[in-house]
Structures are given as C-alpha cells and as structure tokens.
Coordinates of C-alpha atoms and ligand atoms in Angstrom, one line a residue:
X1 CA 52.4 -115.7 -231.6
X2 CA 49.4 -114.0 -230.3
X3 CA 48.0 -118.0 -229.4
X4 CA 51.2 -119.0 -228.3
X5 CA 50.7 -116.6 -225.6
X6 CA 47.0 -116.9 -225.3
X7 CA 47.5 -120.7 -224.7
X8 CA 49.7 -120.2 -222.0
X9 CA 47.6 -118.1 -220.0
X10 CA 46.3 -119.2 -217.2
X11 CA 43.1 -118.7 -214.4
X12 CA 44.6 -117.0 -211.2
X13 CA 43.3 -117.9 -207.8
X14 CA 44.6 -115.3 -205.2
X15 CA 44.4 -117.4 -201.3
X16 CA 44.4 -115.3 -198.5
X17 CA 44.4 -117.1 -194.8
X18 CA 44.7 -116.0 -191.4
X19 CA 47.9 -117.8 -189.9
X20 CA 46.4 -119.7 -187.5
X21 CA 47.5 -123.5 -187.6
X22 CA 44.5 -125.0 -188.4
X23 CA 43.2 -123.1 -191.2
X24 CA 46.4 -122.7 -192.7
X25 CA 47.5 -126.6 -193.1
X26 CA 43.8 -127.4 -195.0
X27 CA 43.9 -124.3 -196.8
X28 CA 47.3 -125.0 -198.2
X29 CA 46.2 -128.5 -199.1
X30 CA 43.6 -127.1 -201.4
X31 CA 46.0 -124.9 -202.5
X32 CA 48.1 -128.0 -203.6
X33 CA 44.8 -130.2 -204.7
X34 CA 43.9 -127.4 -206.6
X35 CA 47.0 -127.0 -208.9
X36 CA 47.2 -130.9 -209.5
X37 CA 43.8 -131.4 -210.7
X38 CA 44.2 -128.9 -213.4
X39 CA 47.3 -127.3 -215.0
X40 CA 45.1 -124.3 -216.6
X41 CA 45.4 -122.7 -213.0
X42 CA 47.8 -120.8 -211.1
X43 CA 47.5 -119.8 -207.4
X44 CA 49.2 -116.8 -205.5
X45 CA 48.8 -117.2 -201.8
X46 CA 49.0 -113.8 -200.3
X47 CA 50.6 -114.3 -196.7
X48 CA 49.6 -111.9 -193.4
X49 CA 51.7 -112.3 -190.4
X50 CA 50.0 -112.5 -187.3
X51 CA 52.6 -112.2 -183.9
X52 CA 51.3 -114.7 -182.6
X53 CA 52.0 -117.6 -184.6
X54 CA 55.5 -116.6 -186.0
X55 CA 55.9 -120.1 -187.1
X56 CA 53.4 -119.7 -189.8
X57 CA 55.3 -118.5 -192.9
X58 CA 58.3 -120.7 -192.3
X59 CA 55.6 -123.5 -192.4
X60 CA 54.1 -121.8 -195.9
X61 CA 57.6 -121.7 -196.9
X62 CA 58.3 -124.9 -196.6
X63 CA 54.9 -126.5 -198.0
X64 CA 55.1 -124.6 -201.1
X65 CA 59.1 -125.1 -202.0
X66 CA 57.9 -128.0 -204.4
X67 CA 55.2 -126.0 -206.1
X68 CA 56.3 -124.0 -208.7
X69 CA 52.6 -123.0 -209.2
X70 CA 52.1 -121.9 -206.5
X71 CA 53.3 -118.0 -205.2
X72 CA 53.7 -116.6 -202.3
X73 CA 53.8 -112.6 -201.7
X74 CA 53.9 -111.1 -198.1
X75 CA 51.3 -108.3 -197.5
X76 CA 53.4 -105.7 -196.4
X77 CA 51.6 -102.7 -193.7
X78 CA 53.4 -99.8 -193.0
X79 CA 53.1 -100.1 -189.4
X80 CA 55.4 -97.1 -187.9
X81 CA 52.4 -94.6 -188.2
X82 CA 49.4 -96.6 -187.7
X83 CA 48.5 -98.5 -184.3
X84 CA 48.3 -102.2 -185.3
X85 CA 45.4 -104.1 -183.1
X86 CA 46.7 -105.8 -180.5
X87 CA 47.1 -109.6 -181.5
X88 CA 44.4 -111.8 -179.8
X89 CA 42.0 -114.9 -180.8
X90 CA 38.8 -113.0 -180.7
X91 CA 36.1 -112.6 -183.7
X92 CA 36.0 -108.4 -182.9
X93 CA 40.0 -108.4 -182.6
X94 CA 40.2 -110.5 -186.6
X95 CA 37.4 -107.9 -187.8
X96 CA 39.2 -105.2 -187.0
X97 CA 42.6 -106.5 -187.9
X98 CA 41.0 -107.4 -191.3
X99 CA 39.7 -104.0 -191.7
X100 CA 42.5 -102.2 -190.5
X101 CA 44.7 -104.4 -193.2
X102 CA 41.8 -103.8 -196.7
X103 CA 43.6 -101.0 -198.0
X104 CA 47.4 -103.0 -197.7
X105 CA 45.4 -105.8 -199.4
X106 CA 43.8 -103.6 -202.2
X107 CA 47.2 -102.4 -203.2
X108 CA 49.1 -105.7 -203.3
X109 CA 46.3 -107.1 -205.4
X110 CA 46.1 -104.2 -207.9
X111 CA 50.0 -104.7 -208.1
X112 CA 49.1 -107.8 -209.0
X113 CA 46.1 -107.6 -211.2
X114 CA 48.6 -105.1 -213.5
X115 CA 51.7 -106.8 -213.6
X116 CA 50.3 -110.7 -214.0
X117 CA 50.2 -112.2 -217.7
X118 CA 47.3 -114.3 -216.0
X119 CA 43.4 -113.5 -215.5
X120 CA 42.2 -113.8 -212.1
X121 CA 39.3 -116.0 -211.7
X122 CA 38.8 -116.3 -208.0
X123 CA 39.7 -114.7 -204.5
X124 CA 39.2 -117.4 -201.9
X125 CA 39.5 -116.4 -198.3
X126 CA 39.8 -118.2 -195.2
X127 CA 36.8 -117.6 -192.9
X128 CA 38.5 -114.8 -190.7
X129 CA 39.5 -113.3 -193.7
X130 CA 36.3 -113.1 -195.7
X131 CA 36.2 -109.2 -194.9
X132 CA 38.5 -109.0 -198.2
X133 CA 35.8 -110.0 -200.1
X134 CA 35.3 -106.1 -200.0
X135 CA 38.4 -105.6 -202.0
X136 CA 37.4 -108.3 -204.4
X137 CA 34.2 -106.7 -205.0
X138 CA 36.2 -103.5 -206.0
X139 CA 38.4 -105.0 -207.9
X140 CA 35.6 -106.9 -210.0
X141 CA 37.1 -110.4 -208.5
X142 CA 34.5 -113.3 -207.1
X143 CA 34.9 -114.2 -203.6
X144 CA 34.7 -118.3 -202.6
X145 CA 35.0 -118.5 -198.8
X146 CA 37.6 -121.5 -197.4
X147 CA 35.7 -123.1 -194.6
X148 CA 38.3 -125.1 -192.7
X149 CA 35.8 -126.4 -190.1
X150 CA 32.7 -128.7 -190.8
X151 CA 29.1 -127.9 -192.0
X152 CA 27.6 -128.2 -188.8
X153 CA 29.7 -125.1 -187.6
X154 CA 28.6 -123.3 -190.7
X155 CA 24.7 -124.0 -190.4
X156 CA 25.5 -122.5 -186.8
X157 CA 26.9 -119.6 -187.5
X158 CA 24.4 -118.9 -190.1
X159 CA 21.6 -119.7 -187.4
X160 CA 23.0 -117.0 -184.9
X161 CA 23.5 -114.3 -187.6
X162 CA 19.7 -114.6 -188.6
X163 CA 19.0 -114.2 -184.9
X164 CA 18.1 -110.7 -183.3
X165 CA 21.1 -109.9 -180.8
X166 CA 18.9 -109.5 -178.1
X167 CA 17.4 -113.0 -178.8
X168 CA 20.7 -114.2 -178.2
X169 CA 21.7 -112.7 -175.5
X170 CA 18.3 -113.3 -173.6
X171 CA 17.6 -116.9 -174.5
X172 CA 18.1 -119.0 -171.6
X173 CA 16.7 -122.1 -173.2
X174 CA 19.4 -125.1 -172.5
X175 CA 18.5 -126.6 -175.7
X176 CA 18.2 -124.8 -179.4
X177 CA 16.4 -126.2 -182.9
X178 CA 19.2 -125.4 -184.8
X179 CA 18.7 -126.4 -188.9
X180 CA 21.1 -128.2 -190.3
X181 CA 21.3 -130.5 -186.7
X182 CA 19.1 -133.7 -186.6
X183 CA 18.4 -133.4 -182.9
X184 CA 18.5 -130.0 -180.2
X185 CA 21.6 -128.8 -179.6
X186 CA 22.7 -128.3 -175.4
X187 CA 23.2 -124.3 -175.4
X188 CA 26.5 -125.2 -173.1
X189 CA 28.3 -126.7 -176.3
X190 CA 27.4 -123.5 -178.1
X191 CA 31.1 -121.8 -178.8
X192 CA 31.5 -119.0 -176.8
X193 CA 31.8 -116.3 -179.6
X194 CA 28.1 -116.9 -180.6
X195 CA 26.7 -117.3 -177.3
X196 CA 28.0 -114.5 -174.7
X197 CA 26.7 -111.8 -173.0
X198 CA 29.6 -110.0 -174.6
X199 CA 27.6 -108.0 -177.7
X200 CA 31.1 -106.7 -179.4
X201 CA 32.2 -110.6 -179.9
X202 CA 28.5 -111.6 -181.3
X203 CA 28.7 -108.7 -183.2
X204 CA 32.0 -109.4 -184.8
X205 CA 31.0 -113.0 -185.7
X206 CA 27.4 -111.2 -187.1
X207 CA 29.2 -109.2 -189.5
X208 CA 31.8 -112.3 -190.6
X209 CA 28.9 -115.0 -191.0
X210 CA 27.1 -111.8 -192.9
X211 CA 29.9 -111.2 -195.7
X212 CA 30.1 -115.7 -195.9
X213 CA 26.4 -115.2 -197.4
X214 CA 28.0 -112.6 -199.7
X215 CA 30.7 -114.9 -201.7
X216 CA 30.3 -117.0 -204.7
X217 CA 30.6 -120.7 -203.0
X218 CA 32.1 -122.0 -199.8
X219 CA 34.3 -124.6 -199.8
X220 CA 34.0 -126.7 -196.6
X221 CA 36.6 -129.0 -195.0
X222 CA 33.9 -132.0 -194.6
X223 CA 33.1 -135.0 -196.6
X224 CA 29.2 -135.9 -197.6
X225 CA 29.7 -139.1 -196.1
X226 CA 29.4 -137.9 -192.4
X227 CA 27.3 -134.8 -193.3
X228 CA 25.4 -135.1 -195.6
X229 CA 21.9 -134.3 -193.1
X230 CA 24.1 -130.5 -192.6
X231 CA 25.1 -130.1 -196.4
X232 CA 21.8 -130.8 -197.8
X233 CA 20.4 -127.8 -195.1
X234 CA 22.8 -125.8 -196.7
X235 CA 22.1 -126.4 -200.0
X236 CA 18.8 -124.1 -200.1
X237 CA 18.8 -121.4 -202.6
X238 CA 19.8 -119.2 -200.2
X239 CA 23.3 -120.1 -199.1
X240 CA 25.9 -119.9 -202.0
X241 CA 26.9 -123.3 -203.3
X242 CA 28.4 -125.8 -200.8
X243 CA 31.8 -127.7 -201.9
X244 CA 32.8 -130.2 -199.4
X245 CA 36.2 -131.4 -200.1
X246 CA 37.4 -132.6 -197.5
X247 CA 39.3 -134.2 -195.7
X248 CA 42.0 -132.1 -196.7
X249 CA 45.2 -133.8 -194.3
X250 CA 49.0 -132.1 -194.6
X251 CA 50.5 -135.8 -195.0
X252 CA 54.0 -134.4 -195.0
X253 CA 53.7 -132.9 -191.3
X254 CA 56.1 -130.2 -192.2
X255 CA 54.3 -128.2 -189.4
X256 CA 56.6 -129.0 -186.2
X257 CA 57.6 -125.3 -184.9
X258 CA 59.6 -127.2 -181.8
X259 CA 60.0 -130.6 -181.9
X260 CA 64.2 -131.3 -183.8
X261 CA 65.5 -134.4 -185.2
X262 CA 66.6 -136.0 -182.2
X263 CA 63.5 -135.9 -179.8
X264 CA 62.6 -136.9 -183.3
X265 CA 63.6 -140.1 -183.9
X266 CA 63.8 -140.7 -179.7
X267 CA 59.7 -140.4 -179.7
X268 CA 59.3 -142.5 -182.9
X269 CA 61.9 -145.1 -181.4
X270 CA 59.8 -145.7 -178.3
X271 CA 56.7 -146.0 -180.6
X272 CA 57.7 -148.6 -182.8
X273 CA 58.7 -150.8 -179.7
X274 CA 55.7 -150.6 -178.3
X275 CA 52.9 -153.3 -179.1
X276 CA 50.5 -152.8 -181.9
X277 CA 47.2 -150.2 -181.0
X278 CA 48.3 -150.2 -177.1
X279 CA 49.1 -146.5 -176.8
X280 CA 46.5 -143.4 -176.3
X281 CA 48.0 -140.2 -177.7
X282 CA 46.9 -137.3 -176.4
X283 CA 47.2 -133.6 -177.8
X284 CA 45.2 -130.9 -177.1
X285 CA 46.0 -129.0 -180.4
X286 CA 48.2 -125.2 -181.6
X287 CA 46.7 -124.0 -177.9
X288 CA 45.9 -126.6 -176.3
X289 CA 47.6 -125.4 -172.8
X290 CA 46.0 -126.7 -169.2
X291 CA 46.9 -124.7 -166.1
X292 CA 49.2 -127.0 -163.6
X293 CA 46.7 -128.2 -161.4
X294 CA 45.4 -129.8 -164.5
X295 CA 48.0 -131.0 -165.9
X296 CA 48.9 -132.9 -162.3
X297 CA 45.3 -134.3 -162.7
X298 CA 45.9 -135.8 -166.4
X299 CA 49.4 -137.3 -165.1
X300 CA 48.2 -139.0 -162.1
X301 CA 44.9 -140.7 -164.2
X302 CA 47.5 -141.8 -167.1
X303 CA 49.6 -143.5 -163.9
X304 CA 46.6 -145.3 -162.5
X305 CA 45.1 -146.3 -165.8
X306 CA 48.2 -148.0 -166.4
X307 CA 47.9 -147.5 -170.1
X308 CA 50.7 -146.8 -172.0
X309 CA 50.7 -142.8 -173.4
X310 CA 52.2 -140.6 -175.8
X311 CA 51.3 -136.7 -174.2
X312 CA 52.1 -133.6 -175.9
X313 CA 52.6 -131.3 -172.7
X314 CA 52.5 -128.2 -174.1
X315 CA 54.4 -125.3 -172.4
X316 CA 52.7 -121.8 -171.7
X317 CA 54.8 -119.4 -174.2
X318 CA 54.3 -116.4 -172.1
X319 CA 56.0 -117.6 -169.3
X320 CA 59.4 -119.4 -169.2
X321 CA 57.8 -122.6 -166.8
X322 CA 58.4 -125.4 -168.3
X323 CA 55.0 -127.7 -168.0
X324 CA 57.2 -130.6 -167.1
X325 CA 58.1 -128.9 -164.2
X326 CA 54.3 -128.7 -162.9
X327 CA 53.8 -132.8 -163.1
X328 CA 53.1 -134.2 -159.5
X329 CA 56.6 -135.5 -157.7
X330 CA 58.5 -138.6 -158.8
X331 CA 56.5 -139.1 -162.1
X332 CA 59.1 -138.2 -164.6
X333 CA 60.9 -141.1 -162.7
X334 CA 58.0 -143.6 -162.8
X335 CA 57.5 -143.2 -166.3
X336 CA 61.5 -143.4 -167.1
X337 CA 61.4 -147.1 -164.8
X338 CA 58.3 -148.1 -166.2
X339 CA 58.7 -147.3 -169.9
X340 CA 55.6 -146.8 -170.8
X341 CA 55.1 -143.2 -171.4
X342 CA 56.5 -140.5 -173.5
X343 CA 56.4 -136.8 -173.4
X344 CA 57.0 -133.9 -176.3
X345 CA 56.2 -130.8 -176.5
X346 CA 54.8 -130.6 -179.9
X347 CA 54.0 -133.8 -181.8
X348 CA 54.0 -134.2 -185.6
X349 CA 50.2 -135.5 -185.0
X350 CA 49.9 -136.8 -188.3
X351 CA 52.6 -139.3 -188.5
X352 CA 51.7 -140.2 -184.8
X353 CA 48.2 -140.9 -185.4
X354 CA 49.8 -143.0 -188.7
X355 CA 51.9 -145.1 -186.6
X356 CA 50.4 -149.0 -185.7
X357 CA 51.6 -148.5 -181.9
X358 CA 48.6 -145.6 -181.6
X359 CA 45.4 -147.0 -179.9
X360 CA 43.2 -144.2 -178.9
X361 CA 43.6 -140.4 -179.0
X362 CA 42.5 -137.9 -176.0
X363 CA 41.7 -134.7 -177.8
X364 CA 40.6 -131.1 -177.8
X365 CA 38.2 -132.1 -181.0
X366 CA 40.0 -128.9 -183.1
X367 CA 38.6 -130.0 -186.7
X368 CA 41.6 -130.8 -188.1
X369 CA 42.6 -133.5 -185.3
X370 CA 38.9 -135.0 -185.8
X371 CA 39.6 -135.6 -189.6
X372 CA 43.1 -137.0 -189.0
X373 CA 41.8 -139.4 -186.2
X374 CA 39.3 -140.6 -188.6
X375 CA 41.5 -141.1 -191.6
X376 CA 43.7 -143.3 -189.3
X377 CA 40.8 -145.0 -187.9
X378 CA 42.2 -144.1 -183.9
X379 CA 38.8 -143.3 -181.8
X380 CA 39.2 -140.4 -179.8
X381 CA 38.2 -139.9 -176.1
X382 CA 36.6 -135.9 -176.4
X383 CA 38.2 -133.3 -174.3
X384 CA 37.2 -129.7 -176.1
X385 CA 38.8 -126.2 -174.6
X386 CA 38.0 -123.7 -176.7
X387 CA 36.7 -122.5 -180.3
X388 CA 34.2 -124.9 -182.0
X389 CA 35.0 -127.8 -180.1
X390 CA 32.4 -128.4 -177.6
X391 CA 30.2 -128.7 -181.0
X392 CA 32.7 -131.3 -182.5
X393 CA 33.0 -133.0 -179.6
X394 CA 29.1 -133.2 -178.9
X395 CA 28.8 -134.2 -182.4
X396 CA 31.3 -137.0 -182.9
X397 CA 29.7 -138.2 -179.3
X398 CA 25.9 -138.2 -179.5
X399 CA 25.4 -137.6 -183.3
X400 CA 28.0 -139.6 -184.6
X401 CA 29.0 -141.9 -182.3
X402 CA 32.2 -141.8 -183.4
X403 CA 33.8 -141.0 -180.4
X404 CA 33.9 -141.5 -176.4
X405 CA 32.8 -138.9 -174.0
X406 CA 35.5 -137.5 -171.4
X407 CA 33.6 -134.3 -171.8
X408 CA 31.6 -132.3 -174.7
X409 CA 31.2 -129.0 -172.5
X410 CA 34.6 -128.6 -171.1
X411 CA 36.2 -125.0 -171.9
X412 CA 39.1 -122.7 -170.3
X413 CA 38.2 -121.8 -166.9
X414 CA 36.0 -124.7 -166.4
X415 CA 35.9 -126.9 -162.8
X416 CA 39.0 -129.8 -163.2
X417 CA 38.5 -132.6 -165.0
X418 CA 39.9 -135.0 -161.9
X419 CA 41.9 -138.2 -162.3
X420 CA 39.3 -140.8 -161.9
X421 CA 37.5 -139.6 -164.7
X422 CA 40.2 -139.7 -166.7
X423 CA 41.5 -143.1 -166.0
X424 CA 38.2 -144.2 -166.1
X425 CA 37.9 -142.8 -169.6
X426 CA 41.2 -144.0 -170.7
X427 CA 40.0 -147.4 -170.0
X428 CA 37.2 -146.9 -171.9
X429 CA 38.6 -145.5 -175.1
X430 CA 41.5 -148.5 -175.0
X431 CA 38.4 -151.6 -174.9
X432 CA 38.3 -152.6 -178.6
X433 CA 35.5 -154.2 -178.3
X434 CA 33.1 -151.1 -178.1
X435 CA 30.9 -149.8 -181.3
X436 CA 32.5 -146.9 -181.5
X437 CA 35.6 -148.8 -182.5
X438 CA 33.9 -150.6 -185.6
X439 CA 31.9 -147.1 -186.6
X440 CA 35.4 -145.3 -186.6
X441 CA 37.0 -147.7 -188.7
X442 CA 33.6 -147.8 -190.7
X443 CA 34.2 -144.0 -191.4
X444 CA 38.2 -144.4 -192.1
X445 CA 37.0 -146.4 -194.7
X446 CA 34.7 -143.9 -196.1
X447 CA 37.1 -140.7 -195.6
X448 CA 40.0 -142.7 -197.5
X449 CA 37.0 -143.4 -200.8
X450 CA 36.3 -139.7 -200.5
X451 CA 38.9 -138.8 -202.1
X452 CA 39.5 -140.6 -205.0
X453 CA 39.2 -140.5 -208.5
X454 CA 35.0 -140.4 -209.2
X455 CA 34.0 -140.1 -205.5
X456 CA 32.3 -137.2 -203.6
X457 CA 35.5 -134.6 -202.5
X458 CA 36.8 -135.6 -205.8
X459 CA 33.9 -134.6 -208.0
X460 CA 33.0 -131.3 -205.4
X461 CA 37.2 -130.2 -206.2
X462 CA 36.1 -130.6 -210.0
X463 CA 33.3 -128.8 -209.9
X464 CA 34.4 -125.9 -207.8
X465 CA 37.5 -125.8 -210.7
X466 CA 34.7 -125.5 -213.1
X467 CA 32.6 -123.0 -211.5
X468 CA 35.5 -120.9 -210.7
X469 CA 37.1 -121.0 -214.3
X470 CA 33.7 -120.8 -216.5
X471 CA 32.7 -117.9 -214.4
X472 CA 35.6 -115.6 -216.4
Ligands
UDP501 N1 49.3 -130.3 -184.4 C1 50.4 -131.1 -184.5 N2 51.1 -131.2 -183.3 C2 50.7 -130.7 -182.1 C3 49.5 -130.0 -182.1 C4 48.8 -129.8 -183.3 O1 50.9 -131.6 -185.5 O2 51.3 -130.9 -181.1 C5 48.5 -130.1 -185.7 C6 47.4 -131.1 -185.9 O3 47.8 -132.3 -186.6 C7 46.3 -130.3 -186.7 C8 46.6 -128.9 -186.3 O4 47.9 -128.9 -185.7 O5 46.6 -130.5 -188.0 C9 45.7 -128.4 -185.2 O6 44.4 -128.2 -185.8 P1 43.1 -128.4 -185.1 O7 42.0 -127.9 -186.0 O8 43.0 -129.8 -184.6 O9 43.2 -127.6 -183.8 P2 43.5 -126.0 -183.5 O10 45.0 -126.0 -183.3 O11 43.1 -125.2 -184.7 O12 42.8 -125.7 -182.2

C-alpha cells in the first residue's frame, strides 16, 4: 500500500505571476508545457489580483478549465486593516506591493506544504514577483525565476544592478558597452525604469534584478536561435543557469477581455475577404493607448497610404471617450465607402496575425507581440511606448534586422509621430520585396523547429524538468 501511494506522488511546482497580460499568457503556457512533458509533476498556480487588470483571473480561469493538473488558489489579504499600495505599473510600486503581500503568501504556502500529498520541488516566480523567493527560502523551497521577456533585457538589467547608482544617474554617454549586446547600445532606447533621474524606481529595479541572481535558474521566454550571442553572456558561472524556452504563444487566444462574438465573426468576415498578405494590423499591446492628437495622426497616414488596415483603437479606461470619437472628421465614413479598413477595440492578436489576409504588423514591440509576429512570419514596422520596448524595437531593427523602423526611441510623452511618416512607413513595411521580409520568414522557420521534439526549447523544457525534480 505504502508504494501504491508512494508511486503516485508527485513533484509540486507552486507558479506565482503578477497579472499583467503579458507575463501571464507565457507563464501559463509553461505552466501547460510543463505538465504535458512529464506526468510526475503537478503545478499549483497561486493567483494575486491586481485592480488594474480585473480581466486577469477570468483569463486563468479559463486557460486552466482543461487542466486537471493544474490548481489554482487565490492569495487572499485581509485588506480592511492594512493600506493596500495604490495600484500602478512602476518597479518601486510591484516591490512594495510584493512586500506588503510575503506574509499572505507565506501562509497560503504553508497551508499548502501541510495539507498536499505531494513534495514541492520548485517555486517559480514571474520577474515582478521574484521578492517571494524570500518565502521560498523560509520554507526550504528553490526559487526558478520566469523571465517572460528576452535575454537581452535580462543581460540589461543585470548590467545596471552592477552599476553604482550615481554612475547611472550621472552618465551622460549616448551610447553604453552593455555585455550580452554585440554592438553599443543608444542610452535613449534604455527603458525608463533603469535609466531615470528618479533613484526610488532604479532602486526598486536594483533590488528585483538583485533577488533574479539569487534563484536556482531562470527560465527565459527566447529561443537560442535569435540569441544565442545574449544567452551565451549569460551563461558565465555567475548567473544561475539560463533555460530559454521559448517561444511560449497562447494559441487558443482565450485572452479577449472586450471583443464578443459578433464584432467577432464581423472582423474575421472582413479579413477573409480581403486579398492574401494585403492588410497591416496594427496593435499597440494591453496599454497601448495614444492621446487624440495621435491617434488623428495614425488615421490620416493609414488614409493616404491607401493600404488596407486592421487597427485596434484602444479606448482610455479612465475616461468614458470613446477613441473612435477622437478620429479626424468623415473618416469613419471613408473607411465604411471604401472598405478597406476595420476597427476593434481589442483584437485576439494571435488568430489575426494567423490569418493569410495579414501583411505587415505596426507594433508597440511588447515581447509577446514580437514572438507571435515571428511565428507567423508578418514583419512588423516598430513603434515602442513604454516598458522594454524601445530595446526590442532597436533590436529587431539594427541587430536583427528583422523588422522596419517607424521609430526605436518613441515613448509616452514623446513629440508626434506625424502622418507622413507613417504612410511613408506603411509603404515600406507592405514592399515584399525587402530583406527584412525573407529574414522574418527565415526566423518563422526557426521559431516553429524550436519547439519540437529534439530541438533547442524542447531539450532547455527537459532539462529544467530534470534540474527541478533531481534537485528533491
Ligand atoms: N493582445 C491581444 N489583443 C490586443 C492587445 C494585446 O491579444 O488587442 C495580446 C497579445 O497577443 C500579446 C499580449 O496581449 O500576447 C500583449 O503582450 P506584449 O508583451 O506584446 O505587450 P504588453 O501588453 O505586455 O505591453
């Protein structure tokens, strides 16, 4: 009997993510990769709510309905009595928020570490979570740290946390010799958090990049195939062990927060009458919100381009405009006569970038989009806002050469882009007959081989299931 029971025990992985969009779809993923590539493991993903993405644990909910192996449990705080930190998308706001939530973690954990049949093997945190690590630590569990950008990001942040403060906020070179980058990197593509003259952000991003140096491995959302140059750097003694496993892609789109069945099958209507690689989608990602004067700018260079266009227009949510309402006069009209354009507010990117009417794709270069684009093979004309995108966008520009340039330094606040340079760029992201068109597809191909049975994400999943379960 004793065997019986023995035999059926399984190693426990306890997930913990932050709720934003795009570390919660990749993290999931691996979740799910995770529990198919070996039945000896069992994953409890511990869910935080964050006000401002209530979408978030519908979208867990839903992922996870087919997968038995998978739990979720919801980290309760008492709130009444303690003063929550007010939600915002800063690296000092997660810190705190991360701190503030340990002891609410420690308890739901040692609920579960005495009432599981199981043996946990493994903690792995998203990056903005890794301050749990401290619980893990108590609790005698390893840490792995979910990276759901790329290695280039990581070898960044690692750069800046070596760095005296005052370096960093004195350096006025416009170029930095950055390891882990081939060539300098501009100081304007730098992301904000890193590079400010605000010391409470670079502090909060000092003390995260500090505790990923502290975990057991870090699992990175890349493939060797485009970084290898960054995940060799990485692999140096120092750093813990580097899994990319990437690209890790929700296929099922179950993320769409606004979009319902109708505007649905309208959108996807329009798309398969259009002609084969003729429209440019653009989506500028879970926040990817231009003020109205922008906005009129983007409309007027998609009517002159003459291109035909799928746009998600994004609404502000703190305000009840309507971003529709901010286009310039009598374009709703043109594009209902012509028929060449379509509008949404939120688009289920993947099947969109999946669909043969999809030419080109203007985006904000989050991570996530960049993988997608290159798993479809759709070349993407770089317009970054805010986070690591500048970085991405630079990358997949100059070091890649896997996209076209609208702009790599673009962020919030920044002078308009104006219509001429976006038709201009339009035009230039639709000509098939550019490079960057054969290097995409080039790439597609290598993403797609990634992933399967024997080649690199495939063997890095294996291995971090090996690591993680011989380590008990
Ligand atoms: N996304 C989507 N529809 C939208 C906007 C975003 O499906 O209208 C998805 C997109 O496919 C991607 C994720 O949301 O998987 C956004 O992640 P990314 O890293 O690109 O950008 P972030 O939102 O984190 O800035």
């Amino acid at each position: 009997m004793g065997t019986m029971v023995d035999m059926e025990k399984k190693s426990e992985l306890i997930f913990i993510s932050s709720t934003l969009i795009g570390h919660l779809s990749s993290i999931l993923e691996l979740a799910q990769i995770l529990i198919n590539s070996d039945n000896h493991l069992s994953i409890t993903i511990l869910i935080i709510k964050h006000q401002a993405t209530p979408f978030s644990e519908s979208y867990i909910r839903t992922v996870l309905a087919s997968q038995p192996q998978i739990q979720i449990i919801d980290v309760e705080p008492p709130p009444e009595e303690e003063q929550t930190p007010i939600p915002q998308f800063t690296a000092s706001f997660f810190w705190s928020f991360m701190e503030w939530l340990k002891p609410h973690v420690k308890s739901t954990m040692q609920n579960i570490l005495s009432s599981y049949p199981n043996t946990v093997v493994g903690l792995v945190l998203d990056f903005l979570c890794v301050p749990f690590s401290d619980v893990g630590k108590d609790l005698g569990i390893p840490s792995y740290l979910f990276f759901p950008s790329n290695a280039g990001f990581l070898s960044l942040c690692l750069h800046f946390q070596k760095c005296q403060i005052e370096d960093v906020l004195n350096n006025s070179n416009h170029e930095l010799l950055i390891q882990g980058f081939p060539s300098l990197v501009p100081s304007s593509v730098i992301p904000d958090d890193y590079y400010t003259r605000d010391e409470e952000q670079v502090v909060a991003c000092n003390k995260l990049t500090k505790k990923f140096t502290e975990t057991k491995g870090i699992i990175i959302n890349t493939l060797s195939e485009l970084e290898q140059y960054g995940i060799d750097t990485l692999t140096d003694g120092q750093t813990p062990p580097i899994y990319p496993v990437g690209p890790l892609i929700d296929f099922k789109g179950l993320l769409n927060p606004s979009l319902d069945k109708v505007q649905h099958n309208r959108l996807f209507k329009w798309l398969d009458e259009q002609p084969p690689c003729s429209v440019v989608f653009l989506c500028f990602g879970s926040m990817g919100i231009f003020d109205p004067s922008q906005t009129r700018e983007i409309a007027l260079g998609l009517q002159r381009s003459g291109v035909r266009f799928l746009w998600a227009l994004r609404s502000p949510q703190t305000t009840d405009n309507k971003a529709e309402e901010t286009l310039p006069e009598g374009f709703l009209e043109w594009m209902e006569l012509e028929g060449k354009g379509m509008l949404c507010e939120w688009a289920p990117q993947v099947e969109v970038l999946a669909h043969k009417a999809i030419g080109g794709f203007v985006s904000h270069c989050g991570w996530n989009s960049i993988l997608e684009s290159l798993w479809f093979g759709v070349p993407i004309l770089t317009w970054p806002i805010y986070g690591e995108q500048q970085l991405n966008a630079f990358r997949m520009v100059r070091e890649w050469g896997l996209a076209f340039e609208l702009r790599v330094d673009y962020r919030r606040g920044s002078a308009l882009v104006m219509a001429d340079e976006i038709e201009k760029g339009l035009k230039h992201l639709m000509d098939k007959d550019k490079i960057v068109h054969k290097k995409v597809q080039e790439m597609k191909e290598m993403a797609r081989k990634a992933v399967l049975s024997g080649s690199s994400s495939f063997i890095s999943v294996r291995k971090l299931i090996d690591d993680m379960i011989g380590s008990n």
